[in-house]
mmCIF file of C-alpha atoms in Angstrom:
data_model
loop_
_atom_site.group_PDB
_atom_site.id
_atom_site.type_symbol
_atom_site.label_atom_id
_atom_site.label_comp_id
_atom_site.label_asym_id
_atom_site.label_seq_id
_atom_site.Cartn_x
_atom_site.Cartn_y
_atom_site.Cartn_z
ATOM 1 C CA MET A 1 1.881 4.666 13.758
ATOM 2 C CA ASP A 2 1.943 0.883 13.754
ATOM 3 C CA ASP A 3 3.973 -0.634 10.944
ATOM 4 C CA PRO A 4 1.357 -1.337 8.241
ATOM 5 C CA LEU A 5 3.811 -3.593 6.399
ATOM 6 C CA LYS A 6 3.384 -6.170 9.181
ATOM 7 C CA GLN A 7 -0.408 -6.187 9.105
ATOM 8 C CA PRO A 8 -2.312 -8.723 7.018
ATOM 9 C CA PRO A 9 -3.878 -7.434 3.811
ATOM 10 C CA PRO A 10 -7.586 -6.622 3.998
ATOM 11 C CA SER A 11 -10.068 -8.932 2.328
ATOM 12 C CA ASP A 12 -12.202 -6.146 0.805
ATOM 13 C CA PRO A 13 -10.942 -5.332 -2.737
ATOM 14 C CA ILE A 14 -11.251 -1.550 -2.322
ATOM 15 C CA GLU A 15 -9.549 -1.598 1.082
ATOM 16 C CA ARG A 16 -6.731 -3.642 -0.472
ATOM 17 C CA ILE A 17 -6.023 -0.786 -2.897
ATOM 18 C CA HIS A 18 -5.853 1.777 -0.095
ATOM 19 C CA ALA A 19 -3.745 -0.551 2.066
ATOM 20 C CA LEU A 20 -1.158 -1.164 -0.660
ATOM 21 C CA ALA A 21 -0.879 2.567 -1.390
ATOM 22 C CA ARG A 22 -0.414 3.247 2.337
ATOM 23 C CA ASP A 23 2.203 0.494 2.581
ATOM 24 C CA LEU A 24 4.150 1.864 -0.380
ATOM 25 C CA ALA A 25 4.091 5.381 1.077
ATOM 26 C CA TYR A 26 5.115 4.075 4.511
ATOM 27 C CA GLY A 27 8.039 2.172 2.997
ATOM 28 C CA ALA A 28 9.171 5.249 1.075
ATOM 29 C CA VAL A 29 8.975 7.547 4.119
ATOM 30 C CA ASN A 30 10.868 5.045 6.270
ATOM 31 C CA GLY A 31 13.671 4.483 3.741
ATOM 32 C CA LYS A 32 12.737 0.913 2.816
ATOM 33 C CA TRP A 33 12.379 1.851 -0.858
ATOM 34 C CA SER A 34 12.062 4.909 -3.046
ATOM 35 C CA SER A 35 8.863 6.781 -3.881
ATOM 36 C CA ARG A 36 9.921 6.140 -7.488
ATOM 37 C CA ILE A 37 9.028 2.530 -8.345
ATOM 38 C CA SER A 38 9.840 0.642 -11.533
ATOM 39 C CA ILE A 39 7.718 -2.254 -12.711
ATOM 40 C CA SER A 40 8.823 -4.631 -15.419
ATOM 41 C CA TYR A 41 6.903 -7.419 -17.094
ATOM 42 C CA GLU A 42 8.608 -10.801 -16.978
ATOM 43 C CA PRO A 43 7.983 -13.420 -19.674
ATOM 44 C CA VAL A 44 6.459 -15.762 -17.083
ATOM 45 C CA ASP A 45 3.285 -13.623 -16.947
ATOM 46 C CA ARG A 46 4.449 -11.775 -13.883
ATOM 47 C CA PHE A 47 5.112 -8.143 -13.058
ATOM 48 C CA VAL A 48 8.245 -7.438 -11.003
ATOM 49 C CA TRP A 49 8.329 -4.349 -8.805
ATOM 50 C CA ILE A 50 11.847 -2.954 -8.589
ATOM 51 C CA ASN A 51 13.454 -0.665 -6.028
ATOM 52 C CA ASN A 52 15.058 2.437 -7.395
ATOM 53 C CA ILE A 53 18.278 3.853 -5.944
ATOM 54 C CA GLY A 54 19.252 0.552 -4.298
ATOM 55 C CA ASN A 55 17.193 0.767 -1.144
ATOM 56 C CA PRO A 56 17.604 -1.977 1.448
ATOM 57 C CA MET A 57 14.223 -3.729 1.330
ATOM 58 C CA ASN A 58 13.215 -5.569 -1.810
ATOM 59 C CA ILE A 59 9.767 -4.322 -2.766
ATOM 60 C CA ASP A 60 8.998 -7.464 -4.774
ATOM 61 C CA GLU A 61 9.793 -9.664 -1.742
ATOM 62 C CA TYR A 62 7.460 -7.540 0.383
ATOM 63 C CA LEU A 63 4.660 -8.019 -2.178
ATOM 64 C CA THR A 64 5.234 -11.762 -2.218
ATOM 65 C CA ASP A 65 5.418 -12.064 1.572
ATOM 66 C CA LYS A 66 2.420 -9.906 2.444
ATOM 67 C CA TRP A 67 0.208 -10.071 -0.617
ATOM 68 C CA ASN A 68 1.176 -13.492 -1.979
ATOM 69 C CA GLU A 69 1.511 -11.752 -5.356
ATOM 70 C CA LEU A 70 -2.226 -10.944 -5.276
ATOM 71 C CA ASN A 71 -1.665 -7.240 -4.732
ATOM 72 C CA PRO A 72 -3.580 -4.560 -6.627
ATOM 73 C CA SER A 73 -1.883 -3.628 -9.890
ATOM 74 C CA ALA A 74 -0.029 -0.428 -10.666
ATOM 75 C CA ASP A 75 -2.797 0.421 -13.141
ATOM 76 C CA VAL A 76 -5.401 0.288 -10.370
ATOM 77 C CA LEU A 77 -3.209 2.362 -8.033
ATOM 78 C CA THR A 78 -2.793 4.879 -10.852
ATOM 79 C CA SER A 79 -6.551 4.958 -11.480
ATOM 80 C CA PHE A 80 -7.130 5.711 -7.797
ATOM 81 C CA GLY A 81 -4.563 8.529 -7.969
ATOM 82 C CA TYR A 82 -1.964 6.896 -5.710
ATOM 83 C CA MET A 83 0.726 6.605 -8.400
ATOM 84 C CA GLN A 84 1.496 8.366 -11.644
ATOM 85 C CA GLN A 85 3.450 7.028 -14.581
ATOM 86 C CA VAL A 86 6.547 9.129 -15.200
ATOM 87 C CA GLU A 87 8.469 7.038 -17.729
ATOM 88 C CA LYS A 88 7.961 4.135 -20.119
ATOM 89 C CA ARG A 89 11.224 2.546 -21.208
ATOM 90 C CA GLU A 90 11.829 0.574 -24.401
ATOM 91 C CA SER A 91 12.762 -2.414 -22.270
ATOM 92 C CA GLY A 92 9.119 -2.629 -21.154
ATOM 93 C CA THR A 93 9.807 -1.227 -17.710
ATOM 94 C CA THR A 94 7.399 1.443 -16.509
ATOM 95 C CA VAL A 95 8.456 3.930 -13.843
ATOM 96 C CA TYR A 96 5.872 5.290 -11.414
ATOM 97 C CA LEU A 97 5.999 7.935 -8.717
ATOM 98 C CA LEU A 98 3.891 7.779 -5.572
ATOM 99 C CA THR A 99 1.574 10.787 -5.377
ATOM 100 C CA GLU A 100 0.771 13.074 -2.480
ATOM 101 C CA LYS A 101 -2.563 11.253 -2.146
ATOM 102 C CA ALA A 102 -0.698 8.044 -1.200
ATOM 103 C CA PHE A 103 1.269 9.887 1.486
ATOM 104 C CA THR A 104 -1.872 11.424 3.015
ATOM 105 C CA LEU A 105 -2.983 7.882 3.882
ATOM 106 C CA LEU A 106 -0.229 7.898 6.516
ATOM 107 C CA GLU A 107 -2.194 10.510 8.468
ATOM 108 C CA LYS A 108 -4.943 7.975 9.216
ATOM 109 C CA PRO A 109 -4.510 5.206 11.804
ATOM 110 C CA THR A 110 -3.720 1.791 10.324
ATOM 111 C CA THR A 111 -6.429 0.217 12.443
ATOM 112 C CA LEU A 112 -9.568 2.026 13.460
ATOM 113 C CA PRO A 113 -9.806 2.700 17.179
ATOM 114 C CA SER A 114 -12.406 0.708 19.028
ATOM 115 C CA ILE A 115 -14.743 2.448 21.421
ATOM 116 C CA PHE A 116 -16.739 0.865 24.203
ATOM 117 C CA VAL A 117 -19.567 2.862 25.713
ATOM 118 C CA SER A 118 -21.107 1.658 28.924
ATOM 119 C CA TYR A 119 -24.327 3.215 30.075
ATOM 120 C CA ARG A 120 -26.400 2.454 33.080
ATOM 121 C CA ARG A 121 -29.594 4.160 33.988
ATOM 122 C CA ASN A 122 -30.949 3.857 37.466
ATOM 123 C CA VAL A 123 -34.664 3.964 37.887
ATOM 124 C CA SER A 124 -35.426 6.734 40.311
ATOM 125 C CA SER A 125 -37.854 6.200 43.106
ATOM 126 C CA ALA A 126 -40.788 8.549 43.099
#
């Protein structure tokens, strides 16, 4: 599978939701971050996505680099069944867990295969 983290985000809003869920699952499977993701609200009207268990890649940096902070929200990913809320802390941090549905996206190719069909029909002589 090609690394979906290196592909540009789709322009279609629905495809963006699927792409982010696939990216998060890909990162979790490949040890870039945990499948357990914390999100805290910062006073500057910004949500910060936080790695759990100190994984090497900063999930918030990935979102900034690829999505320019215009990624689908955790609420939308939850509504689509890609994440589930597992904890709400007093500090305002919400902890989510990627669902099996997010991981099944890894079974599909990141880019659809292209097919070229060439057909030639000779006219037969009678």
